[in-house]
Each structure stands twice: as structure tokens, then as C-alpha cells.
Coordinates of N, CA and C in Angstrom, one line a residue:
M1 N 0.8 -1.2 0.0 CA 0.0 0.0 0.0 C 0.9 1.3 0.0
L2 N 1.9 1.3 0.9 CA 2.7 2.5 1.0 C 3.5 2.7 -0.3
K3 N 3.9 1.7 -0.9 CA 4.7 1.8 -2.2 C 3.8 2.4 -3.3
K4 N 2.6 1.9 -3.4 CA 1.6 2.4 -4.4 C 1.3 3.9 -4.1
Q5 N 1.1 4.2 -2.9 CA 0.8 5.6 -2.5 C 2.0 6.5 -2.8
M6 N 3.2 6.0 -2.6 CA 4.4 6.8 -2.9 C 4.6 7.0 -4.4
E7 N 4.3 5.9 -5.1 CA 4.5 6.0 -6.6 C 3.5 7.0 -7.1
S8 N 2.3 7.0 -6.6 CA 1.2 8.0 -7.0 C 1.7 9.4 -6.7
Y9 N 2.2 9.6 -5.4 CA 2.6 10.9 -5.0 C 3.8 11.4 -5.9
I10 N 4.7 10.5 -6.2 CA 5.8 10.9 -7.1 C 5.4 11.3 -8.5
S11 N 4.4 10.6 -9.0 CA 4.0 10.9 -10.4 C 3.3 12.3 -10.4
E12 N 2.7 12.7 -9.3 CA 2.0 14.0 -9.2 C 3.0 15.1 -8.8
S13 N 4.2 14.8 -8.3 CA 5.0 15.8 -7.7 C 6.3 16.1 -8.4
V14 N 6.7 15.3 -9.4 CA 7.9 15.6 -10.1 C 7.7 16.7 -11.1
I15 N 8.5 17.8 -10.9 CA 8.4 19.0 -11.8 C 9.8 19.3 -12.3
E16 N 9.9 19.3 -13.6 CA 11.2 19.6 -14.3 C 12.3 18.7 -13.7
N17 N 12.1 17.4 -13.6 CA 13.1 16.5 -13.1 C 13.5 16.7 -11.6
K18 N 12.7 17.4 -10.9 CA 12.9 17.6 -9.4 C 11.7 17.2 -8.6
I19 N 12.0 16.7 -7.4 CA 10.9 16.4 -6.5 C 11.3 16.8 -5.1
E20 N 10.4 17.5 -4.4 CA 10.6 17.8 -3.0 C 10.0 16.8 -2.1
L21 N 10.8 16.3 -1.2 CA 10.4 15.2 -0.2 C 10.9 15.5 1.2
F22 N 10.0 15.2 2.2 CA 10.5 15.2 3.6 C 11.4 14.0 3.8
K23 N 12.1 14.0 4.9 CA 13.1 13.0 5.2 C 12.6 11.5 5.1
E24 N 11.4 11.3 5.7 CA 10.9 9.9 5.7 C 10.6 9.4 4.3
E25 N 10.0 10.3 3.5 CA 9.7 9.9 2.1 C 10.9 9.8 1.3
K26 N 11.9 10.7 1.5 CA 13.1 10.6 0.8 C 13.9 9.3 1.0
D27 N 14.0 9.0 2.3 CA 14.7 7.7 2.6 C 14.0 6.5 2.0
Y28 N 12.6 6.5 2.1 CA 11.9 5.4 1.5 C 12.1 5.3 0.0
V29 N 12.0 6.4 -0.7 CA 12.1 6.5 -2.1 C 13.5 6.0 -2.5
E30 N 14.5 6.4 -1.8 CA 15.9 6.0 -2.1 C 16.1 4.5 -1.8
K31 N 15.6 4.0 -0.7 CA 15.7 2.6 -0.3 C 15.0 1.7 -1.4
H32 N 13.9 2.1 -1.9 CA 13.1 1.3 -2.8 C 13.3 1.6 -4.2
K33 N 14.3 2.6 -4.5 CA 14.6 3.0 -5.9 C 13.4 3.3 -6.7
L34 N 12.6 4.2 -6.2 CA 11.3 4.5 -6.9 C 11.4 5.7 -7.9
L35 N 12.6 6.3 -8.0 CA 12.8 7.4 -8.9 C 13.8 7.1 -10.0
A36 N 13.5 7.6 -11.2 CA 14.5 7.5 -12.2 C 15.8 8.2 -11.8
E37 N 16.9 7.8 -12.3 CA 18.2 8.3 -11.9 C 18.4 9.8 -12.2
D38 N 17.7 10.3 -13.2 CA 17.9 11.7 -13.6 C 17.0 12.7 -12.8
I39 N 16.2 12.2 -11.8 CA 15.4 13.0 -11.0 C 16.1 13.4 -9.7
I40 N 16.1 14.7 -9.5 CA 16.8 15.3 -8.3 C 15.9 15.4 -7.1
I41 N 16.3 15.0 -6.0 CA 15.5 15.1 -4.7 C 16.0 16.3 -4.0
V42 N 15.0 17.1 -3.6 CA 15.3 18.3 -2.8 C 14.6 18.0 -1.5
E43 N 15.3 17.9 -0.4 CA 14.7 17.6 0.9 C 14.0 18.8 1.5
K44 N 12.7 18.6 1.8 CA 11.9 19.7 2.3 C 12.2 19.9 3.8
E45 N 12.2 21.1 4.2 CA 12.5 21.4 5.6 C 11.4 22.3 6.2
N46 N 10.5 22.7 5.4 CA 9.4 23.6 5.9 C 8.4 22.7 6.7
A47 N 7.4 23.4 7.3 CA 6.5 22.6 8.1 C 5.7 21.7 7.3
R48 N 5.5 20.4 7.7 CA 4.8 19.4 7.0 C 3.3 19.6 7.1
F49 N 2.8 20.2 8.1 CA 1.4 20.2 8.4 C 0.7 21.6 8.2
T50 N 1.3 22.4 7.3 CA 0.7 23.7 7.0 C -0.7 23.7 6.4
D51 N -1.0 22.6 5.7 CA -2.4 22.4 5.1 C -3.3 21.5 5.9
A52 N -2.9 21.2 7.2 CA -3.8 20.3 8.0 C -5.1 20.9 8.3
Y53 N -6.1 20.1 8.5 CA -7.4 20.5 9.0 C -7.4 20.1 10.5
I54 N -7.7 21.1 11.3 CA -7.6 20.9 12.8 C -8.9 21.4 13.4
E55 N -9.5 20.6 14.3 CA -10.7 21.0 15.1 C -10.4 20.8 16.5
R56 N -10.9 21.7 17.4 CA -10.9 21.4 18.8 C -12.3 21.1 19.1
S57 N -12.6 20.0 19.9 CA -13.9 19.6 20.2 C -14.0 19.2 21.6
N58 N -15.2 19.2 22.2 CA -15.5 18.7 23.5 C -15.5 17.2 23.5
K59 N -14.8 16.6 24.5 CA -14.7 15.1 24.6 C -16.0 14.5 24.9
E60 N -16.8 15.1 25.8 CA -18.0 14.4 26.2 C -19.1 14.5 25.1
S61 N -19.3 15.7 24.6 CA -20.4 15.9 23.6 C -20.0 15.8 22.1
E62 N -18.6 15.8 21.9 CA -18.0 15.8 20.6 C -18.5 17.1 19.8
E63 N -18.9 18.1 20.5 CA -19.4 19.3 19.9 C -18.1 20.1 19.5
L64 N -18.2 20.7 18.3 CA -17.1 21.5 17.8 C -16.9 22.8 18.7
I65 N -15.7 23.0 19.2 CA -15.4 24.3 19.9 C -14.9 25.3 18.9
S66 N -13.9 24.9 18.0 CA -13.5 25.8 17.0 C -12.6 25.1 16.0
E67 N -12.5 25.6 14.8 CA -11.5 25.1 13.8 C -10.3 26.0 14.0
E68 N -9.1 25.3 13.8 CA -7.9 26.0 14.0 C -7.0 26.0 12.8
N69 N -6.1 26.9 12.6 CA -5.1 26.8 11.5 C -3.8 26.3 12.0
C70 N -2.8 26.1 11.2 CA -1.6 25.5 11.5 C -0.8 26.3 12.6
A71 N -1.1 27.6 12.8 CA -0.5 28.3 13.8 C -0.8 27.8 15.2
F72 N -1.9 27.2 15.4 CA -2.3 26.6 16.6 C -1.3 25.5 17.1
L73 N -0.7 24.8 16.1 CA 0.2 23.7 16.4 C 1.5 24.2 17.2
S74 N 1.7 25.5 17.3 CA 2.9 26.0 18.0 C 2.6 25.9 19.5
Q75 N 1.3 25.7 19.9 CA 1.0 25.5 21.3 C 1.8 24.3 21.9
P76 N 2.1 24.4 23.2 CA 2.8 23.2 23.8 C 1.7 22.1 23.9
I77 N 2.2 20.8 23.9 CA 1.3 19.7 24.0 C 0.6 19.7 25.3
E78 N 1.2 20.4 26.3 CA 0.6 20.5 27.6 C -0.8 21.2 27.5
Y79 N -1.1 21.9 26.4 CA -2.4 22.5 26.2 C -3.5 21.5 26.5
L80 N -3.3 20.3 26.1 CA -4.3 19.2 26.3 C -4.5 18.8 27.7
K81 N -3.4 18.9 28.5 CA -3.6 18.6 30.0 C -4.3 19.8 30.7
K82 N -4.1 21.0 30.2 CA -4.8 22.2 30.8 C -6.2 22.2 30.3
N83 N -6.6 21.6 29.2 CA -7.9 21.5 28.7 C -8.4 20.1 28.5
K84 N -8.4 19.3 29.6 CA -8.7 17.9 29.5 C -10.1 17.6 28.9
D85 N -10.9 18.5 28.9 CA -12.3 18.3 28.3 C -12.3 18.4 26.8
E86 N -11.1 18.7 26.2 CA -11.1 18.9 24.7 C -10.2 17.7 24.1
F87 N -10.5 17.5 22.8 CA -9.6 16.7 22.0 C -9.4 17.4 20.7
L88 N -8.3 17.1 20.1 CA -8.0 17.6 18.7 C -8.3 16.6 17.7
Y89 N -9.0 17.0 16.6 CA -9.2 16.2 15.5 C -8.3 16.7 14.4
F90 N -7.6 15.9 13.7 CA -6.5 16.3 12.8 C -6.5 15.5 11.5
E91 N -6.6 16.2 10.4 CA -6.5 15.5 9.1 C -5.4 16.1 8.3
S92 N -4.6 15.3 7.6 CA -3.5 15.8 6.8 C -3.3 14.8 5.6
R93 N -3.0 15.3 4.5 CA -2.7 14.4 3.3 C -1.5 13.5 3.6
W94 N -0.6 14.0 4.5 CA 0.5 13.1 4.8 C 0.1 11.9 5.6
F95 N -0.8 12.0 6.5 CA -1.3 10.8 7.2 C -2.1 9.9 6.2
E96 N -2.9 10.5 5.3 CA -3.6 9.7 4.3 C -2.6 9.0 3.4
L97 N -1.4 9.5 3.1 CA -0.4 8.9 2.3 C 0.0 7.6 2.9
I98 N 0.0 7.5 4.2 CA 0.5 6.2 4.9 C -0.7 5.4 5.3
G99 N -1.9 5.7 4.9 CA -3.0 4.9 5.2 C -3.6 5.1 6.6
V100 N -3.4 6.3 7.1 CA -4.0 6.6 8.4 C -5.2 7.6 8.2
E101 N -6.3 7.2 8.8 CA -7.5 8.0 8.7 C -7.6 8.9 9.9
A102 N -8.1 10.1 9.7 CA -8.3 11.0 10.8 C -7.8 10.7 12.1
L103 N -7.0 11.5 12.7 CA -6.3 11.3 13.9 C -6.9 12.2 15.0
S104 N -7.1 11.7 16.2 CA -7.5 12.5 17.3 C -6.4 12.4 18.4
L105 N -6.2 13.5 19.1 CA -5.2 13.6 20.2 C -5.9 14.2 21.4
E106 N -5.7 13.5 22.5 CA -6.3 14.0 23.8 C -5.5 13.4 25.0
V107 N -5.9 13.9 26.2 CA -5.3 13.3 27.4 C -6.3 12.3 28.0
D108 N -5.8 11.1 28.3 CA -6.6 10.1 28.8 C -7.0 10.5 30.3
D109 N -8.3 10.4 30.5 CA -8.9 10.8 31.8 C -8.4 9.9 33.0
V110 N -8.1 8.6 32.7 CA -7.7 7.7 33.7 C -6.2 7.7 34.0
F111 N -5.4 7.5 32.9 CA -4.0 7.4 33.0 C -3.2 8.7 32.9
G112 N -3.9 9.7 32.4 CA -3.2 11.0 32.2 C -2.2 11.0 31.1
T113 N -2.2 10.0 30.2 CA -1.3 10.0 29.1 C -1.9 10.7 27.9
Y114 N -1.0 11.1 27.0 CA -1.4 11.8 25.7 C -1.7 10.6 24.8
N115 N -3.0 10.5 24.3 CA -3.4 9.4 23.4 C -3.7 9.9 22.0
A116 N -3.1 9.1 21.1 CA -3.4 9.4 19.7 C -4.3 8.2 19.2
M117 N -5.5 8.6 18.6 CA -6.4 7.6 18.1 C -6.6 7.8 16.7
F118 N -6.6 6.7 15.9 CA -6.7 6.8 14.4 C -7.2 5.5 13.9
G119 N -7.6 5.5 12.6 CA -7.9 4.3 11.8 C -6.7 4.0 10.9
L120 N -6.3 2.7 10.9 CA -5.2 2.3 10.1 C -5.7 1.3 9.0
K121 N -5.4 1.6 7.8 CA -5.9 0.8 6.6 C -5.0 -0.4 6.4
F122 N -5.3 -1.4 7.2 CA -4.7 -2.7 7.0 C -5.7 -3.8 7.1
Q123 N -5.5 -4.9 6.4 CA -6.5 -6.0 6.5 C -6.5 -6.6 7.9
K124 N -7.7 -7.3 8.1 CA -7.9 -7.9 9.4 C -6.7 -8.9 9.8
K125 N -6.3 -9.6 8.7 CA -5.2 -10.6 9.0 C -3.9 -10.0 9.4
M126 N -3.8 -8.7 9.4 CA -2.5 -8.1 9.8 C -2.5 -7.8 11.4
G127 N -3.5 -8.3 12.1 CA -3.6 -8.0 13.5 C -2.4 -8.5 14.3
D128 N -1.9 -9.7 14.1 CA -0.8 -10.2 14.9 C 0.5 -9.4 14.6
V129 N 0.7 -9.0 13.3 CA 1.9 -8.3 12.9 C 1.8 -6.9 13.6
L130 N 0.7 -6.2 13.5 CA 0.5 -4.9 14.2 C 0.8 -5.0 15.7
K131 N 0.2 -6.0 16.3 CA 0.3 -6.1 17.8 C 1.8 -6.4 18.1
T132 N 2.5 -7.2 17.4 CA 3.9 -7.5 17.6 C 4.7 -6.2 17.5
Y133 N 4.5 -5.4 16.4 CA 5.2 -4.2 16.2 C 5.0 -3.2 17.3
L134 N 3.7 -3.0 17.7 CA 3.4 -2.0 18.7 C 4.0 -2.4 20.1
T135 N 3.9 -3.7 20.4 CA 4.5 -4.2 21.6 C 6.0 -4.0 21.7
K136 N 6.6 -4.3 20.6 CA 8.1 -4.1 20.5 C 8.6 -2.7 20.6
E137 N 7.9 -1.8 19.8 CA 8.3 -0.4 19.7 C 7.9 0.5 20.8
L138 N 6.8 0.3 21.4 CA 6.4 1.2 22.5 C 7.0 0.8 23.8
Q139 N 7.5 1.8 24.5 CA 8.1 1.5 25.8 C 6.9 1.0 26.7
E140 N 6.8 -0.3 26.9 CA 5.7 -0.9 27.5 C 5.3 -0.2 28.8
G141 N 4.0 -0.1 29.0 CA 3.5 0.5 30.2 C 2.0 0.2 30.2
I142 N 1.3 0.5 31.3 CA -0.1 0.3 31.3 C -0.8 1.2 30.3
G143 N -1.6 0.7 29.5 CA -2.4 1.4 28.5 C -1.5 2.0 27.4
S144 N -0.4 1.3 27.1 CA 0.4 1.8 26.0 C -0.2 1.8 24.6
F145 N -1.1 0.8 24.4 CA -1.9 0.8 23.1 C -3.1 -0.1 23.2
S146 N -4.0 0.1 22.3 CA -5.1 -0.8 22.2 C -5.4 -0.9 20.7
L147 N -5.9 -2.0 20.3 CA -6.0 -2.3 18.8 C -7.3 -3.1 18.7
M148 N -8.2 -2.7 17.7 CA -9.4 -3.4 17.5 C -9.8 -3.3 16.0
F149 N -10.2 -4.4 15.4 CA -10.5 -4.3 14.0 C -12.0 -3.8 13.8
N150 N -12.2 -2.8 13.0 CA -13.5 -2.2 12.8 C -14.1 -2.9 11.5
Q151 N -14.9 -3.9 11.7 CA -15.5 -4.6 10.5 C -16.2 -3.7 9.6
G152 N -17.0 -2.8 10.1 CA -17.8 -1.9 9.3 C -17.0 -1.0 8.4
E153 N -15.9 -0.5 8.9 CA -15.0 0.4 8.2 C -13.9 -0.3 7.4
G154 N -13.6 -1.5 7.8 CA -12.6 -2.3 7.2 C -11.2 -1.8 7.5
L155 N -11.0 -1.3 8.7 CA -9.7 -0.8 9.2 C -9.5 -1.1 10.7
W156 N -8.3 -0.9 11.1 CA -7.9 -1.1 12.5 C -8.1 0.2 13.3
D157 N -8.9 0.2 14.4 CA -9.0 1.3 15.3 C -7.8 1.2 16.3
V158 N -6.9 2.2 16.3 CA -5.7 2.1 17.1 C -5.7 3.3 18.1
N159 N -5.3 3.0 19.3 CA -5.1 4.0 20.3 C -3.7 3.8 20.9
V160 N -2.9 4.8 20.8 CA -1.5 4.7 21.2 C -1.2 5.8 22.2
A161 N -0.6 5.5 23.4 CA -0.1 6.5 24.3 C 1.2 7.1 23.8
L162 N 1.1 8.4 23.5 CA 2.3 9.1 23.0 C 3.4 9.0 23.9
D163 N 3.1 9.0 25.2 CA 4.1 9.0 26.2 C 5.1 7.8 26.1
N164 N 4.6 6.8 25.4 CA 5.4 5.5 25.3 C 6.2 5.5 24.0
I165 N 6.1 6.5 23.1 CA 6.8 6.5 21.9 C 8.2 7.1 22.2
K166 N 9.2 6.5 21.7 CA 10.6 6.9 21.9 C 10.7 8.4 21.3
G167 N 11.2 9.3 22.1 CA 11.4 10.6 21.6 C 10.4 11.6 22.2
F168 N 9.3 11.1 22.8 CA 8.3 11.9 23.4 C 8.9 12.7 24.5
Q169 N 8.5 14.0 24.6 CA 8.9 14.9 25.7 C 7.7 15.8 26.0
E170 N 7.4 15.9 27.3 CA 6.3 16.7 27.7 C 6.3 18.2 27.3
D171 N 7.6 18.7 27.0 CA 7.7 20.1 26.7 C 7.6 20.3 25.2
M172 N 7.3 19.3 24.4 CA 7.2 19.5 22.9 C 5.9 20.3 22.5
S173 N 6.0 20.8 21.4 CA 4.8 21.5 20.8 C 3.9 20.5 20.2
L174 N 2.6 20.9 19.9 CA 1.7 20.1 19.2 C 2.2 19.7 17.9
E175 N 2.9 20.6 17.2 CA 3.5 20.3 15.9 C 4.5 19.2 16.0
E176 N 5.4 19.3 17.0 CA 6.4 18.3 17.2 C 5.8 17.0 17.5
A177 N 4.7 17.0 18.3 CA 4.0 15.8 18.6 C 3.4 15.1 17.4
F178 N 2.8 15.9 16.5 CA 2.3 15.3 15.2 C 3.4 14.8 14.3
H179 N 4.5 15.5 14.4 CA 5.7 14.9 13.6 C 6.2 13.6 14.2
L180 N 6.2 13.5 15.5 CA 6.6 12.3 16.2 C 5.6 11.1 15.8
I181 N 4.3 11.4 15.9 CA 3.3 10.4 15.5 C 3.5 10.0 14.1
Y182 N 3.7 11.0 13.2 CA 3.9 10.6 11.8 C 5.1 9.7 11.5
H183 N 6.2 10.1 12.1 CA 7.4 9.4 12.0 C 7.2 7.9 12.5
F184 N 6.6 7.8 13.7 CA 6.3 6.5 14.2 C 5.4 5.6 13.3
L185 N 4.4 6.2 12.8 CA 3.4 5.5 12.0 C 4.0 5.2 10.6
F186 N 4.8 6.1 10.0 CA 5.5 5.9 8.8 C 6.4 4.6 8.9
N187 N 7.1 4.5 10.0 CA 8.0 3.4 10.2 C 7.2 2.1 10.4
L188 N 6.1 2.2 11.1 CA 5.2 1.1 11.3 C 4.7 0.5 10.0
V189 N 4.1 1.4 9.2 CA 3.6 1.0 7.9 C 4.7 0.4 7.0
Q190 N 5.8 1.1 6.9 CA 6.9 0.6 6.1 C 7.4 -0.8 6.6
T191 N 7.5 -1.0 7.9 CA 8.0 -2.2 8.4 C 7.0 -3.4 8.1
I192 N 5.8 -3.1 8.3 CA 4.7 -4.1 8.1 C 4.7 -4.5 6.6
E193 N 4.7 -3.5 5.8 CA 4.7 -3.7 4.3 C 5.9 -4.6 3.9
E194 N 7.0 -4.3 4.4 CA 8.2 -5.0 4.0 C 8.2 -6.4 4.6
D195 N 7.5 -6.7 5.6 CA 7.4 -8.0 6.2 C 6.3 -8.9 5.6
M196 N 5.5 -8.3 4.7 CA 4.4 -9.0 4.1 C 4.9 -10.0 3.0

């Protein structure tokens, strides 16, 4: 799936024998030799999520509080601890590229962890592989992840405690947190695809 998505992205993004890619995509493209030799890769360093769709909503009622622009992502992640009754709903073409449907981020009421919840487009038969990867990669702790196949949607409902992802820091910004989630999920999808 990732390989097809990347090939599609490449075909839309090559302009005058050049393509701009972020580090994860650049490394993947080079590893899998997805570009013709005459195409030059320019590594992007600007913000990945400038075009993201962001909502703040009430956890209990799911009522929309407000839509936010990418400037909101400069807030510290601690914003969610100070506003425990809210969750962030986040959509980005970058998450779609790796097969992740709409992401939500909130603080867990019971454990006080930062939780990322999302749908992951993998077949039901991939359950054991997903569970093995998450168990290995997350610094194990109570409530580090949950995984359930959603038959109706045909995808995995995943809940991951951000606190257990290597590199997480409580003083990071929301933007840094979304970059960390993206990096973690990109590696997950790539690893699972390569093991298939």
C-alpha cells in the first residue's frame, strides 16, 4: 500500500526532473529505488502540516469548539492537559499517504497519558503483525496501546499512548507531537509492508 501511494505521490510531484520530499519519504524512495536516476531530490524542511485540517472539540459531547489553523500547532502539547475536556481532530494528506484515517489527540482521563487515536488501513489478517510491532516499539506500560478491527470500516482502530513513543517529551509543541506520531506511523507502515 505505501509503495503504491508513494508512486502515485511521485507521479504528481515531479516537476522539471525535481521532487521535494520530507526525510521519511526521501529515505523510503531511495531505499526502494522509486525514482529515475535523472530526478533530483530536494529535501523539504518547511512545516509538514501547514495544510492540515484541525478541530478542537468537547470530549463528552463531541461538539465543535473551533476550527484552528496550523499556527495553533505551536501551542505546547501541555495545552491538552490544561484543557482535559477537549480533543484535537486532525486531518492531513501526509497521514492519508501512509493509510492513516483522521487522527485524534487527547489526554486520557484515567492514566493522564497523551493518546493518539486513528484508523489504520490494514486488512484484518494483519492483527498479529500490528500487535507485535506495537508491543516491540512502544516502551511498554499500562495502557500503551489498544487495537481493534472495525469490521464496518474495514480498518484497525488504534489507540497509542504518545508518552510511550521513543522521543516523546512533555515540553514539545503540538506540531512536534504530530511529527513524532507521523514518523512512528510511517515506520510502522513501512516495516509491516516489508514483512508481508
